CSV table of C-alpha atoms in Angstrom, one decimal:
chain,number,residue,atom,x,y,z
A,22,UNK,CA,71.3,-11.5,-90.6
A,23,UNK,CA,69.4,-14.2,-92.4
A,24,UNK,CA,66.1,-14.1,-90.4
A,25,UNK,CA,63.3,-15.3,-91.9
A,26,UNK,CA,59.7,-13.1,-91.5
A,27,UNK,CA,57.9,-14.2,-88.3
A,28,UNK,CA,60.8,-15.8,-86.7
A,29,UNK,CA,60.6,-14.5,-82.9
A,30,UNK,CA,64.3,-13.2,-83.0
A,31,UNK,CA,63.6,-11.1,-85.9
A,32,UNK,CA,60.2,-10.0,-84.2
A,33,UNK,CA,62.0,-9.1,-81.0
A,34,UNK,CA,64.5,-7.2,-83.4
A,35,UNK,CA,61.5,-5.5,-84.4
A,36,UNK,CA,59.6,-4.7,-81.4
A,37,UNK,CA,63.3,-2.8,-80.1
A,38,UNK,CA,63.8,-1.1,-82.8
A,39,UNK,CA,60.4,0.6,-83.6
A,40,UNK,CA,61.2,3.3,-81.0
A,41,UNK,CA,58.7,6.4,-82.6
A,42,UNK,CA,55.7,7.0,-80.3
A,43,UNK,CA,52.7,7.7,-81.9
A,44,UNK,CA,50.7,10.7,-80.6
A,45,UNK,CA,47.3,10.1,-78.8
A,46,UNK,CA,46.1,6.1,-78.3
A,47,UNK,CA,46.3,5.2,-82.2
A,48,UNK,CA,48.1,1.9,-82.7
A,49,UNK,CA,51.3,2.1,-84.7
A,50,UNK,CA,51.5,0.3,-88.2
A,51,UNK,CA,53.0,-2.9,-88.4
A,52,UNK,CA,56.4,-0.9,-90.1
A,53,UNK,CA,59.7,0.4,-89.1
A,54,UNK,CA,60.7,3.8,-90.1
A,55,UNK,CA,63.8,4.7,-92.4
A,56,UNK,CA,65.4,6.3,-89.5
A,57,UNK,CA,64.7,3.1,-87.0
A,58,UNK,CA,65.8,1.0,-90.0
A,59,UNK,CA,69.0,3.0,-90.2
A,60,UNK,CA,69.6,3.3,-86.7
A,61,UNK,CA,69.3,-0.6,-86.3
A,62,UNK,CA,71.9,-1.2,-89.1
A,63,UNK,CA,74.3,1.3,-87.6
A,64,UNK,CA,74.0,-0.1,-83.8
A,65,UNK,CA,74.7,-4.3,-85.5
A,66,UNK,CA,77.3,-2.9,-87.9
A,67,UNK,CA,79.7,-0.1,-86.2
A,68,UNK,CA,78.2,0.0,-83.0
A,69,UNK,CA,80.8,0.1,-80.3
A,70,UNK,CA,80.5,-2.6,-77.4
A,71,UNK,CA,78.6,-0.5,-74.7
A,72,UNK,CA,75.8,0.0,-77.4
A,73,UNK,CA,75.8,-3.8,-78.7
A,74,UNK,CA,75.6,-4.7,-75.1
A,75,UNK,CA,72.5,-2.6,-74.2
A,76,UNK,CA,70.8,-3.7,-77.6
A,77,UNK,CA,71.7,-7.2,-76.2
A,78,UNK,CA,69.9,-6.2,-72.8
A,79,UNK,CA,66.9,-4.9,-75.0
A,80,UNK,CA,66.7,-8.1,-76.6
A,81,UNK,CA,66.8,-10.4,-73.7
A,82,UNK,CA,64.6,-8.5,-71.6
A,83,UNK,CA,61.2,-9.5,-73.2
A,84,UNK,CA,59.2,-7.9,-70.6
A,85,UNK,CA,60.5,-4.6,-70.8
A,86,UNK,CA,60.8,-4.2,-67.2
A,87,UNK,CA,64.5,-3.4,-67.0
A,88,UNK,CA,65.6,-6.6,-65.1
A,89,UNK,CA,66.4,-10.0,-66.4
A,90,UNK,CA,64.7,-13.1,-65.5
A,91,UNK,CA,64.5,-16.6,-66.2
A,92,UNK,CA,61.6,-15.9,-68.7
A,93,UNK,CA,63.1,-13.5,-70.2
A,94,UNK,CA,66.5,-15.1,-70.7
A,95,UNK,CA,64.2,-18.8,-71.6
A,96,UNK,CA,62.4,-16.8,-74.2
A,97,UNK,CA,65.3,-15.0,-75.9
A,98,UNK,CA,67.3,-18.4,-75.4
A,99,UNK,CA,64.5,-20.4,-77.8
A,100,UNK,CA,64.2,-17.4,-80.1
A,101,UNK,CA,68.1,-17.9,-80.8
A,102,UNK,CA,67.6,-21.7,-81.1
A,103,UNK,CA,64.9,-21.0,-83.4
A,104,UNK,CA,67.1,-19.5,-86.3
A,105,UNK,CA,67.5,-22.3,-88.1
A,106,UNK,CA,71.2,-21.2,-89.6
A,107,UNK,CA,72.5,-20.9,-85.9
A,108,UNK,CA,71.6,-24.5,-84.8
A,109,UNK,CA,73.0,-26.0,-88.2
A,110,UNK,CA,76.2,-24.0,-87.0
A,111,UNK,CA,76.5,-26.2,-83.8
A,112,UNK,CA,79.1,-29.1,-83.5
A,113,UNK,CA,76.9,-32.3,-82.4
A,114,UNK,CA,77.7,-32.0,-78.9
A,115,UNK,CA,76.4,-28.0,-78.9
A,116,UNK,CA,73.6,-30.0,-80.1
A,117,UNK,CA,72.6,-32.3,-77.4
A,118,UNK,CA,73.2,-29.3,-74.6
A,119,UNK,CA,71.2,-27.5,-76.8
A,120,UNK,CA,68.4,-30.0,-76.7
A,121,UNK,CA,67.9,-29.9,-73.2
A,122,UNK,CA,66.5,-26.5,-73.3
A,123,UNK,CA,63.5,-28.6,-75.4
A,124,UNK,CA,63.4,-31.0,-72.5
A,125,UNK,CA,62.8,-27.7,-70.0
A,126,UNK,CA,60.3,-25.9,-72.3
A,127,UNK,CA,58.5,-29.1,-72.6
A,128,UNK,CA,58.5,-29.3,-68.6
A,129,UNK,CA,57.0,-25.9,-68.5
């Protein structure tokens, strides 16, 4: 996909994907297991629509609470806006609706 270490899409990419529990209250490392890793891959590459669709849900819904809100979708909307390749993608007028989004995360 192109994302870049630390960029929140990639994080939230992450975070969805680690899905092994870890016995008792140890924290997990910081890594993704080969079978995650795989499972990942297989769900963006030959995933059929139903399962692209719920890996969408996972991704917008940043609080994990099953329902969509305006946070959630605000928060997975900047994460797309900050992958740098998908706003170089945008005609110029994609670019100034796209800008507004600053103007409401700035009013927040």
């Amino acid at each position: 996909l192109g994302l870049q270490k630390g960029n929140r899409l990639a994080t939230r990419l992450f975070q969805i994907a680690q899905v092994q529990r870890v016995a008792g209250n140890r924290m997990r490392r910081p890594m993704m297991t080969c079978y995650e890793l795989l499972a990942l891959f297989s769900v963006l590459r030959f995933g059929e629509d139903s399962d692209l669709l719920e890996l969408l849900f996972c991704l917008f819904d940043a609080d994990a609470d099953d329902r969509l809100s305006v946070e959630d979708m605000t928060l997975c909307i900047f994460a797309f806006l900050d992958w740098t390749e998908s706003e170089a993608a945008l005609e110029r007028k994609e670019q100034e609706e796209f800008s507004k989004f600053d103007k409401y995360k700035e009013a927040r």
